[in-house]
Amino acid sequence: MLLVVDVGNTQTTLGLFGPDDQLARQWRMASDKTDTADELHERLYGYFMMLGRSLSEVNDVAIASVVPILTQEWLYMMGHVLDARDVLLVDPRRDCGIEVDMPDPTQVGADRIANAVAAREAYGDSVIVVDFGTATNIDVVDARGRFRGGAIMPGLLLSAGALFSHAARLSSVPLVVPERALGNSTEAAVQSGIVIGAAAQAEGLVRRIKDELGEPDATVVGTGGLSREIAKATDLFDALDPDLTIRGIKLIWEHRARKRAVR
């Protein structure tokens, strides 16, 4: 079986792919920057026990990480503690199956590359991904199938946390779409500003990106933990695809495996 690990700043998402290449199970855990390889192994062992499975069933591992301190712990755990046969780290400096048309591809996050690869596979060329995570990323694949970059902005939880910690009279509210953009209470006004504001921000950036690309009909895909809630406030998205990043990491692993096979 293939275990895919997407290490984000706030959450780590894990996906288990069976012999039929289908996503058999997906689960999330907090990204704790103090975790050691042994602690990660203990948590992973517990998840597999709950599934009634054994870690020995994992033959291959693919990891994408934007948290360097955890990258090393995951790699050590998979390679030395778990003794996986093949461990791939998604690295923009190596061939990931997509051309990166940027001045310095090494600065691109592994999750953004994975999004681009999966979006192109599922929706074709000329596709824009809006990923609502700790940061909200907009990842762009042009009509020639090249990753062109995009935009990065503070995510909803980050924005909300900054607002609540710096505005003394504002308290935390549920991050859900209010009935109207015109909030008639402090809670509704905050929800409008954060949630509907995030939707409007994405709409504006996507519109500008389409204009700059000259691709007005580019497909727009929403992903990330809050994408379903944001989608209630906008008609921006042609599709919602919560498993996009995990599938992209798997596709990169498959691409690299094919390259090794022909050597």
PDB file of C-alpha atoms in Angstrom:
ATOM      1  CA  MET A   1       0.000   0.000   0.000  1.00  0.00           C
ATOM      2  CA  LEU A   2       1.027   3.613  -0.572  1.00  0.00           C
ATOM      3  CA  LEU A   3       0.885   6.092   2.301  1.00  0.00           C
ATOM      4  CA  VAL A   4       0.728   9.755   1.274  1.00  0.00           C
ATOM      5  CA  VAL A   5       1.574  12.462   3.815  1.00  0.00           C
ATOM      6  CA  ASP A   6       0.816  16.166   3.344  1.00  0.00           C
ATOM      7  CA  VAL A   7       2.515  18.098   6.163  1.00  0.00           C
ATOM      8  CA  GLY A   8       0.980  21.555   6.496  1.00  0.00           C
ATOM      9  CA  ASN A   9       1.584  24.322   9.000  1.00  0.00           C
ATOM     10  CA  THR A  10      -1.575  23.590  10.982  1.00  0.00           C
ATOM     11  CA  GLN A  11      -2.619  20.075   9.977  1.00  0.00           C
ATOM     12  CA  THR A  12      -1.032  16.981   8.520  1.00  0.00           C
ATOM     13  CA  THR A  13      -3.254  15.014   6.154  1.00  0.00           C
ATOM     14  CA  LEU A  14      -2.584  11.337   5.500  1.00  0.00           C
ATOM     15  CA  GLY A  15      -4.040   9.227   2.722  1.00  0.00           C
ATOM     16  CA  LEU A  16      -3.817   5.467   2.329  1.00  0.00           C
ATOM     17  CA  PHE A  17      -4.083   4.052  -1.189  1.00  0.00           C
ATOM     18  CA  GLY A  18      -4.883   0.386  -1.650  1.00  0.00           C
ATOM     19  CA  PRO A  19      -3.803  -2.090  -4.349  1.00  0.00           C
ATOM     20  CA  ASP A  20      -6.640  -0.792  -6.570  1.00  0.00           C
ATOM     21  CA  ASP A  21      -5.027   2.697  -6.526  1.00  0.00           C
ATOM     22  CA  GLN A  22      -8.113   4.139  -4.821  1.00  0.00           C
ATOM     23  CA  LEU A  23      -7.980   6.325  -1.723  1.00  0.00           C
ATOM     24  CA  ALA A  24      -8.992   3.821   0.944  1.00  0.00           C
ATOM     25  CA  ARG A  25      -8.789   6.114   3.964  1.00  0.00           C
ATOM     26  CA  GLN A  26      -7.868   9.680   4.780  1.00  0.00           C
ATOM     27  CA  TRP A  27      -7.350  11.267   8.162  1.00  0.00           C
ATOM     28  CA  ARG A  28      -5.897  14.426   9.716  1.00  0.00           C
ATOM     29  CA  MET A  29      -3.822  15.238  12.733  1.00  0.00           C
ATOM     30  CA  ALA A  30      -2.366  18.431  14.166  1.00  0.00           C
ATOM     31  CA  SER A  31       1.069  19.441  12.885  1.00  0.00           C
ATOM     32  CA  ASP A  32       3.006  19.622  16.155  1.00  0.00           C
ATOM     33  CA  LYS A  33       6.456  21.063  15.480  1.00  0.00           C
ATOM     34  CA  THR A  34       7.818  19.394  18.636  1.00  0.00           C
ATOM     35  CA  ASP A  35       6.995  15.859  17.431  1.00  0.00           C
ATOM     36  CA  THR A  36       9.877  13.420  17.124  1.00  0.00           C
ATOM     37  CA  ALA A  37      10.078  10.477  14.734  1.00  0.00           C
ATOM     38  CA  ASP A  38       9.173   8.109  17.578  1.00  0.00           C
ATOM     39  CA  GLU A  39       6.110  10.165  18.495  1.00  0.00           C
ATOM     40  CA  LEU A  40       4.976  10.289  14.878  1.00  0.00           C
ATOM     41  CA  HIS A  41       5.376   6.517  14.675  1.00  0.00           C
ATOM     42  CA  GLU A  42       3.289   6.049  17.814  1.00  0.00           C
ATOM     43  CA  ARG A  43       0.474   8.219  16.440  1.00  0.00           C
ATOM     44  CA  LEU A  44       0.567   6.497  13.059  1.00  0.00           C
ATOM     45  CA  TYR A  45       0.555   3.083  14.731  1.00  0.00           C
ATOM     46  CA  GLY A  46      -2.556   4.114  16.671  1.00  0.00           C
ATOM     47  CA  TYR A  47      -4.374   5.191  13.506  1.00  0.00           C
ATOM     48  CA  PHE A  48      -3.599   1.893  11.791  1.00  0.00           C
ATOM     49  CA  MET A  49      -4.733  -0.062  14.853  1.00  0.00           C
ATOM     50  CA  MET A  50      -8.085   1.766  14.729  1.00  0.00           C
ATOM     51  CA  LEU A  51      -8.396   0.759  11.072  1.00  0.00           C
ATOM     52  CA  GLY A  52      -7.634  -2.852  11.896  1.00  0.00           C
ATOM     53  CA  ARG A  53      -4.529  -2.705   9.719  1.00  0.00           C
ATOM     54  CA  SER A  54      -0.794  -3.082  10.222  1.00  0.00           C
ATOM     55  CA  LEU A  55       1.945  -0.603   9.355  1.00  0.00           C
ATOM     56  CA  SER A  56       3.773  -3.513   7.750  1.00  0.00           C
ATOM     57  CA  GLU A  57       1.257  -3.268   4.878  1.00  0.00           C
ATOM     58  CA  VAL A  58       2.803   0.077   3.850  1.00  0.00           C
ATOM     59  CA  ASN A  59       5.386  -0.527   1.147  1.00  0.00           C
ATOM     60  CA  ASP A  60       5.811   2.978  -0.226  1.00  0.00           C
ATOM     61  CA  VAL A  61       5.534   6.491   1.151  1.00  0.00           C
ATOM     62  CA  ALA A  62       5.228   9.894  -0.522  1.00  0.00           C
ATOM     63  CA  ILE A  63       5.642  13.062   1.549  1.00  0.00           C
ATOM     64  CA  ALA A  64       5.021  16.718   0.747  1.00  0.00           C
ATOM     65  CA  SER A  65       5.921  19.125   3.521  1.00  0.00           C
ATOM     66  CA  VAL A  66       6.051  22.873   4.052  1.00  0.00           C
ATOM     67  CA  VAL A  67       7.391  22.483   7.614  1.00  0.00           C
ATOM     68  CA  PRO A  68      11.146  21.771   7.417  1.00  0.00           C
ATOM     69  CA  ILE A  69      11.543  20.721  11.055  1.00  0.00           C
ATOM     70  CA  LEU A  70       8.826  18.075  10.610  1.00  0.00           C
ATOM     71  CA  THR A  71      10.064  17.017   7.176  1.00  0.00           C
ATOM     72  CA  GLN A  72      13.172  15.501   8.701  1.00  0.00           C
ATOM     73  CA  GLU A  73      11.235  13.693  11.432  1.00  0.00           C
ATOM     74  CA  TRP A  74       8.784  12.185   8.946  1.00  0.00           C
ATOM     75  CA  LEU A  75      11.602  11.087   6.639  1.00  0.00           C
ATOM     76  CA  TYR A  76      13.530   9.499   9.498  1.00  0.00           C
ATOM     77  CA  MET A  77      10.436   7.771  10.846  1.00  0.00           C
ATOM     78  CA  MET A  78       9.453   6.349   7.464  1.00  0.00           C
ATOM     79  CA  GLY A  79      12.946   5.286   6.458  1.00  0.00           C
ATOM     80  CA  HIS A  80      14.337   4.004   9.737  1.00  0.00           C
ATOM     81  CA  VAL A  81      11.501   3.285  12.158  1.00  0.00           C
ATOM     82  CA  LEU A  82       8.883   2.079   9.667  1.00  0.00           C
ATOM     83  CA  ASP A  83      11.474   0.764   7.182  1.00  0.00           C
ATOM     84  CA  ALA A  84       9.340   1.609   4.157  1.00  0.00           C
ATOM     85  CA  ARG A  85      10.711   0.259   0.888  1.00  0.00           C
ATOM     86  CA  ASP A  86      10.484   3.526  -1.025  1.00  0.00           C
ATOM     87  CA  VAL A  87      10.133   7.024   0.483  1.00  0.00           C
ATOM     88  CA  LEU A  88       9.626   9.963  -1.879  1.00  0.00           C
ATOM     89  CA  LEU A  89       9.885  13.587  -0.781  1.00  0.00           C
ATOM     90  CA  VAL A  90       8.163  15.957  -3.202  1.00  0.00           C
ATOM     91  CA  ASP A  91      10.869  18.453  -4.150  1.00  0.00           C
ATOM     92  CA  PRO A  92      10.320  21.225  -6.740  1.00  0.00           C
ATOM     93  CA  ARG A  93      14.029  20.975  -7.598  1.00  0.00           C
ATOM     94  CA  ARG A  94      13.372  17.539  -9.079  1.00  0.00           C
ATOM     95  CA  ASP A  95      11.077  16.417 -11.880  1.00  0.00           C
ATOM     96  CA  CYS A  96       7.509  16.312 -10.562  1.00  0.00           C
ATOM     97  CA  GLY A  97       5.814  15.764 -13.909  1.00  0.00           C
ATOM     98  CA  ILE A  98       4.944  19.394 -14.614  1.00  0.00           C
ATOM     99  CA  GLU A  99       6.939  22.288 -16.044  1.00  0.00           C
ATOM    100  CA  VAL A 100       7.398  25.091 -13.515  1.00  0.00           C
ATOM    101  CA  ASP A 101       7.565  28.356 -15.452  1.00  0.00           C
ATOM    102  CA  MET A 102       8.959  30.579 -12.702  1.00  0.00           C
ATOM    103  CA  PRO A 103      12.334  32.321 -12.210  1.00  0.00           C
ATOM    104  CA  ASP A 104      13.171  30.186  -9.149  1.00  0.00           C
ATOM    105  CA  PRO A 105      11.192  26.919  -8.994  1.00  0.00           C
ATOM    106  CA  THR A 106      12.988  25.915  -5.782  1.00  0.00           C
ATOM    107  CA  GLN A 107      10.918  28.461  -3.849  1.00  0.00           C
ATOM    108  CA  VAL A 108       7.601  26.813  -4.733  1.00  0.00           C
ATOM    109  CA  GLY A 109       5.896  24.895  -1.927  1.00  0.00           C
ATOM    110  CA  ALA A 110       5.507  21.152  -2.413  1.00  0.00           C
ATOM    111  CA  ASP A 111       1.765  21.391  -1.755  1.00  0.00           C
ATOM    112  CA  ARG A 112       1.330  23.908  -4.570  1.00  0.00           C
ATOM    113  CA  ILE A 113       3.139  21.639  -7.026  1.00  0.00           C
ATOM    114  CA  ALA A 114       0.936  18.727  -5.928  1.00  0.00           C
ATOM    115  CA  ASN A 115      -2.201  20.828  -6.440  1.00  0.00           C
ATOM    116  CA  ALA A 116      -1.083  21.805  -9.932  1.00  0.00           C
ATOM    117  CA  VAL A 117      -0.277  18.221 -10.933  1.00  0.00           C
ATOM    118  CA  ALA A 118      -3.589  16.846  -9.655  1.00  0.00           C
ATOM    119  CA  ALA A 119      -5.651  19.686 -11.123  1.00  0.00           C
ATOM    120  CA  ARG A 120      -4.117  19.279 -14.563  1.00  0.00           C
ATOM    121  CA  GLU A 121      -4.704  15.514 -14.425  1.00  0.00           C
ATOM    122  CA  ALA A 122      -8.350  15.868 -13.368  1.00  0.00           C
ATOM    123  CA  TYR A 123      -9.456  19.020 -15.182  1.00  0.00           C
ATOM    124  CA  GLY A 124      -7.013  19.509 -18.047  1.00  0.00           C
ATOM    125  CA  ASP A 125      -4.836  22.489 -18.864  1.00  0.00           C
ATOM    126  CA  SER A 126      -5.905  26.052 -18.025  1.00  0.00           C
ATOM    127  CA  VAL A 127      -6.960  25.452 -14.437  1.00  0.00           C
ATOM    128  CA  ILE A 128      -6.772  27.590 -11.308  1.00  0.00           C
ATOM    129  CA  VAL A 129      -6.756  26.042  -7.827  1.00  0.00           C
ATOM    130  CA  VAL A 130      -7.792  28.014  -4.742  1.00  0.00           C
ATOM    131  CA  ASP A 131      -6.557  26.158  -1.654  1.00  0.00           C
ATOM    132  CA  PHE A 132      -7.964  27.373   1.671  1.00  0.00           C
ATOM    133  CA  GLY A 133      -5.469  26.325   4.353  1.00  0.00           C
ATOM    134  CA  THR A 134      -3.307  28.134   6.920  1.00  0.00           C
ATOM    135  CA  ALA A 135      -2.483  30.313   3.946  1.00  0.00           C
ATOM    136  CA  THR A 136      -4.857  30.631   1.018  1.00  0.00           C
ATOM    137  CA  ASN A 137      -2.922  29.694  -2.109  1.00  0.00           C
ATOM    138  CA  ILE A 138      -3.952  30.278  -5.689  1.00  0.00           C
ATOM    139  CA  ASP A 139      -2.104  27.876  -7.991  1.00  0.00           C
ATOM    140  CA  VAL A 140      -2.259  28.361 -11.751  1.00  0.00           C
ATOM    141  CA  VAL A 141      -1.722  25.945 -14.647  1.00  0.00           C
ATOM    142  CA  ASP A 142      -1.877  27.671 -18.029  1.00  0.00           C
ATOM    143  CA  ALA A 143      -3.226  26.428 -21.357  1.00  0.00           C
ATOM    144  CA  ARG A 144       0.172  24.907 -22.172  1.00  0.00           C
ATOM    145  CA  GLY A 145       0.117  22.787 -19.007  1.00  0.00           C
ATOM    146  CA  ARG A 146       2.759  24.837 -17.180  1.00  0.00           C
ATOM    147  CA  PHE A 147       2.640  25.815 -13.522  1.00  0.00           C
ATOM    148  CA  ARG A 148       2.807  29.601 -13.590  1.00  0.00           C
ATOM    149  CA  GLY A 149       2.654  30.534  -9.898  1.00  0.00           C
ATOM    150  CA  GLY A 150      -0.320  32.397  -8.469  1.00  0.00           C
ATOM    151  CA  ALA A 151      -0.963  34.172  -5.181  1.00  0.00           C
ATOM    152  CA  ILE A 152      -0.479  33.545  -1.457  1.00  0.00           C
ATOM    153  CA  MET A 153      -2.461  35.323   1.242  1.00  0.00           C
ATOM    154  CA  PRO A 154      -3.322  34.781   4.921  1.00  0.00           C
ATOM    155  CA  GLY A 155      -5.865  32.032   5.436  1.00  0.00           C
ATOM    156  CA  LEU A 156      -9.190  32.439   7.210  1.00  0.00           C
ATOM    157  CA  LEU A 157      -8.048  31.069  10.565  1.00  0.00           C
ATOM    158  CA  LEU A 158      -4.880  33.164  10.450  1.00  0.00           C
ATOM    159  CA  SER A 159      -6.825  36.314   9.587  1.00  0.00           C
ATOM    160  CA  ALA A 160      -9.436  35.621  12.245  1.00  0.00           C
ATOM    161  CA  GLY A 161      -6.790  34.944  14.884  1.00  0.00           C
ATOM    162  CA  ALA A 162      -5.016  38.207  14.118  1.00  0.00           C
ATOM    163  CA  LEU A 163      -8.290  40.143  14.276  1.00  0.00           C
ATOM    164  CA  PHE A 164      -9.435  38.639  17.572  1.00  0.00           C
ATOM    165  CA  SER A 165      -6.037  39.006  19.245  1.00  0.00           C
ATOM    166  CA  HIS A 166      -5.564  42.662  18.275  1.00  0.00           C
ATOM    167  CA  ALA A 167      -9.116  44.035  18.526  1.00  0.00           C
ATOM    168  CA  ALA A 168      -9.952  44.129  22.226  1.00  0.00           C
ATOM    169  CA  ARG A 169     -13.726  44.330  21.855  1.00  0.00           C
ATOM    170  CA  LEU A 170     -14.071  41.556  19.299  1.00  0.00           C
ATOM    171  CA  SER A 171     -14.461  37.963  20.411  1.00  0.00           C
ATOM    172  CA  SER A 172     -14.163  34.753  18.428  1.00  0.00           C
ATOM    173  CA  VAL A 173     -17.142  33.790  16.255  1.00  0.00           C
ATOM    174  CA  PRO A 174     -17.942  30.654  14.216  1.00  0.00           C
ATOM    175  CA  LEU A 175     -16.436  30.917  10.743  1.00  0.00           C
ATOM    176  CA  VAL A 176     -19.604  30.306   8.763  1.00  0.00           C
ATOM    177  CA  VAL A 177     -21.252  32.236   5.941  1.00  0.00           C
ATOM    178  CA  PRO A 178     -23.748  34.799   7.300  1.00  0.00           C
ATOM    179  CA  GLU A 179     -27.080  35.375   5.578  1.00  0.00           C
ATOM    180  CA  ARG A 180     -25.986  38.714   4.135  1.00  0.00           C
ATOM    181  CA  ALA A 181     -22.793  40.624   3.448  1.00  0.00           C
ATOM    182  CA  LEU A 182     -24.380  43.574   5.270  1.00  0.00           C
ATOM    183  CA  GLY A 183     -23.937  42.372   8.843  1.00  0.00           C
ATOM    184  CA  ASN A 184     -26.535  43.711  11.292  1.00  0.00           C
ATOM    185  CA  SER A 185     -24.673  42.549  14.399  1.00  0.00           C
ATOM    186  CA  THR A 186     -21.035  42.467  15.409  1.00  0.00           C
ATOM    187  CA  GLU A 187     -20.934  38.680  14.969  1.00  0.00           C
ATOM    188  CA  ALA A 188     -22.511  38.838  11.507  1.00  0.00           C
ATOM    189  CA  ALA A 189     -20.233  41.716  10.504  1.00  0.00           C
ATOM    190  CA  VAL A 190     -17.135  39.774  11.533  1.00  0.00           C
ATOM    191  CA  GLN A 191     -18.373  36.675   9.678  1.00  0.00           C
ATOM    192  CA  SER A 192     -19.063  38.788   6.617  1.00  0.00           C
ATOM    193  CA  GLY A 193     -15.635  40.380   6.714  1.00  0.00           C
ATOM    194  CA  ILE A 194     -13.741  37.134   7.236  1.00  0.00           C
ATOM    195  CA  VAL A 195     -15.731  34.523   5.296  1.00  0.00           C
ATOM    196  CA  ILE A 196     -17.479  36.507   2.570  1.00  0.00           C
ATOM    197  CA  GLY A 197     -14.379  38.712   2.438  1.00  0.00           C
ATOM    198  CA  ALA A 198     -12.224  35.664   1.715  1.00  0.00           C
ATOM    199  CA  ALA A 199     -14.598  34.645  -1.079  1.00  0.00           C
ATOM    200  CA  ALA A 200     -14.529  38.145  -2.568  1.00  0.00           C
ATOM    201  CA  GLN A 201     -10.738  38.255  -2.316  1.00  0.00           C
ATOM    202  CA  ALA A 202     -10.473  34.958  -4.191  1.00  0.00           C
ATOM    203  CA  GLU A 203     -12.965  36.159  -6.813  1.00  0.00           C
ATOM    204  CA  GLY A 204     -10.999  39.337  -7.437  1.00  0.00           C
ATOM    205  CA  LEU A 205      -7.622  37.638  -7.675  1.00  0.00           C
ATOM    206  CA  VAL A 206      -8.892  34.865  -9.942  1.00  0.00           C
ATOM    207  CA  ARG A 207     -10.508  37.428 -12.241  1.00  0.00           C
ATOM    208  CA  ARG A 208      -7.237  39.366 -12.515  1.00  0.00           C
ATOM    209  CA  ILE A 209      -5.210  36.198 -13.075  1.00  0.00           C
ATOM    210  CA  LYS A 210      -7.552  35.083 -15.861  1.00  0.00           C
ATOM    211  CA  ASP A 211      -7.153  38.514 -17.477  1.00  0.00           C
ATOM    212  CA  GLU A 212      -3.352  38.395 -17.220  1.00  0.00           C
ATOM    213  CA  LEU A 213      -3.243  34.874 -18.652  1.00  0.00           C
ATOM    214  CA  GLY A 214      -5.702  35.726 -21.386  1.00  0.00           C
ATOM    215  CA  GLU A 215      -7.623  32.581 -20.406  1.00  0.00           C
ATOM    216  CA  PRO A 216     -11.092  33.742 -19.342  1.00  0.00           C
ATOM    217  CA  ASP A 217     -12.518  30.204 -19.412  1.00  0.00           C
ATOM    218  CA  ALA A 218      -9.943  28.633 -17.084  1.00  0.00           C
ATOM    219  CA  THR A 219     -11.485  26.042 -14.764  1.00  0.00           C
ATOM    220  CA  VAL A 220     -11.509  27.101 -11.096  1.00  0.00           C
ATOM    221  CA  VAL A 221     -11.213  24.407  -8.417  1.00  0.00           C
ATOM    222  CA  GLY A 222     -11.625  24.890  -4.672  1.00  0.00           C
ATOM    223  CA  THR A 223      -9.811  22.714  -2.155  1.00  0.00           C
ATOM    224  CA  GLY A 224      -8.644  22.835   1.457  1.00  0.00           C
ATOM    225  CA  GLY A 225     -10.437  22.462   4.755  1.00  0.00           C
ATOM    226  CA  LEU A 226     -12.679  25.530   4.482  1.00  0.00           C
ATOM    227  CA  SER A 227     -13.431  25.366   0.761  1.00  0.00           C
ATOM    228  CA  ARG A 228     -16.937  23.930   1.220  1.00  0.00           C
ATOM    229  CA  GLU A 229     -17.918  26.766   3.557  1.00  0.00           C
ATOM    230  CA  ILE A 230     -16.425  29.421   1.283  1.00  0.00           C
ATOM    231  CA  ALA A 231     -18.274  27.903  -1.678  1.00  0.00           C
ATOM    232  CA  LYS A 232     -21.572  28.844   0.000  1.00  0.00           C
ATOM    233  CA  ALA A 233     -20.607  32.503  -0.433  1.00  0.00           C
ATOM    234  CA  THR A 234     -19.517  32.472  -4.080  1.00  0.00           C
ATOM    235  CA  ASP A 235     -20.180  30.977  -7.492  1.00  0.00           C
ATOM    236  CA  LEU A 236     -16.461  31.137  -8.302  1.00  0.00           C
ATOM    237  CA  PHE A 237     -15.808  27.394  -8.343  1.00  0.00           C
ATOM    238  CA  ASP A 238     -16.433  25.006 -11.190  1.00  0.00           C
ATOM    239  CA  ALA A 239     -15.558  22.113  -8.861  1.00  0.00           C
ATOM    240  CA  LEU A 240     -14.743  21.373  -5.229  1.00  0.00           C
ATOM    241  CA  ASP A 241     -12.059  18.741  -4.766  1.00  0.00           C
ATOM    242  CA  PRO A 242     -11.080  18.156  -1.123  1.00  0.00           C
ATOM    243  CA  ASP A 243      -8.629  15.336  -1.938  1.00  0.00           C
ATOM    244  CA  LEU A 244      -6.719  17.287  -4.590  1.00  0.00           C
ATOM    245  CA  THR A 245      -3.397  17.703  -2.756  1.00  0.00           C
ATOM    246  CA  ILE A 246      -3.257  14.084  -1.601  1.00  0.00           C
ATOM    247  CA  ARG A 247      -3.937  12.854  -5.142  1.00  0.00           C
ATOM    248  CA  GLY A 248      -1.298  15.205  -6.521  1.00  0.00           C
ATOM    249  CA  ILE A 249       1.353  13.791  -4.198  1.00  0.00           C
ATOM    250  CA  LYS A 250       0.373  10.290  -5.331  1.00  0.00           C
ATOM    251  CA  LEU A 251       0.620  11.312  -9.005  1.00  0.00           C
ATOM    252  CA  ILE A 252       4.107  12.707  -8.442  1.00  0.00           C
ATOM    253  CA  TRP A 253       5.120   9.443  -6.756  1.00  0.00           C
ATOM    254  CA  GLU A 254       3.771   7.499  -9.760  1.00  0.00           C
ATOM    255  CA  HIS A 255       5.620   9.777 -12.194  1.00  0.00           C
ATOM    256  CA  ARG A 256       8.906   9.276 -10.385  1.00  0.00           C
ATOM    257  CA  ALA A 257       8.323   5.517 -10.145  1.00  0.00           C
ATOM    258  CA  ARG A 258       7.810   5.322 -13.929  1.00  0.00           C
ATOM    259  CA  LYS A 259      11.022   7.248 -14.515  1.00  0.00           C
ATOM    260  CA  ARG A 260      12.960   4.871 -12.282  1.00  0.00           C
ATOM    261  CA  ALA A 261      11.473   1.865 -14.072  1.00  0.00           C
ATOM    262  CA  VAL A 262      12.841   2.898 -17.482  1.00  0.00           C
ATOM    263  CA  ARG A 263      16.388   3.525 -16.329  1.00  0.00           C
TER     264      ARG A 263
END
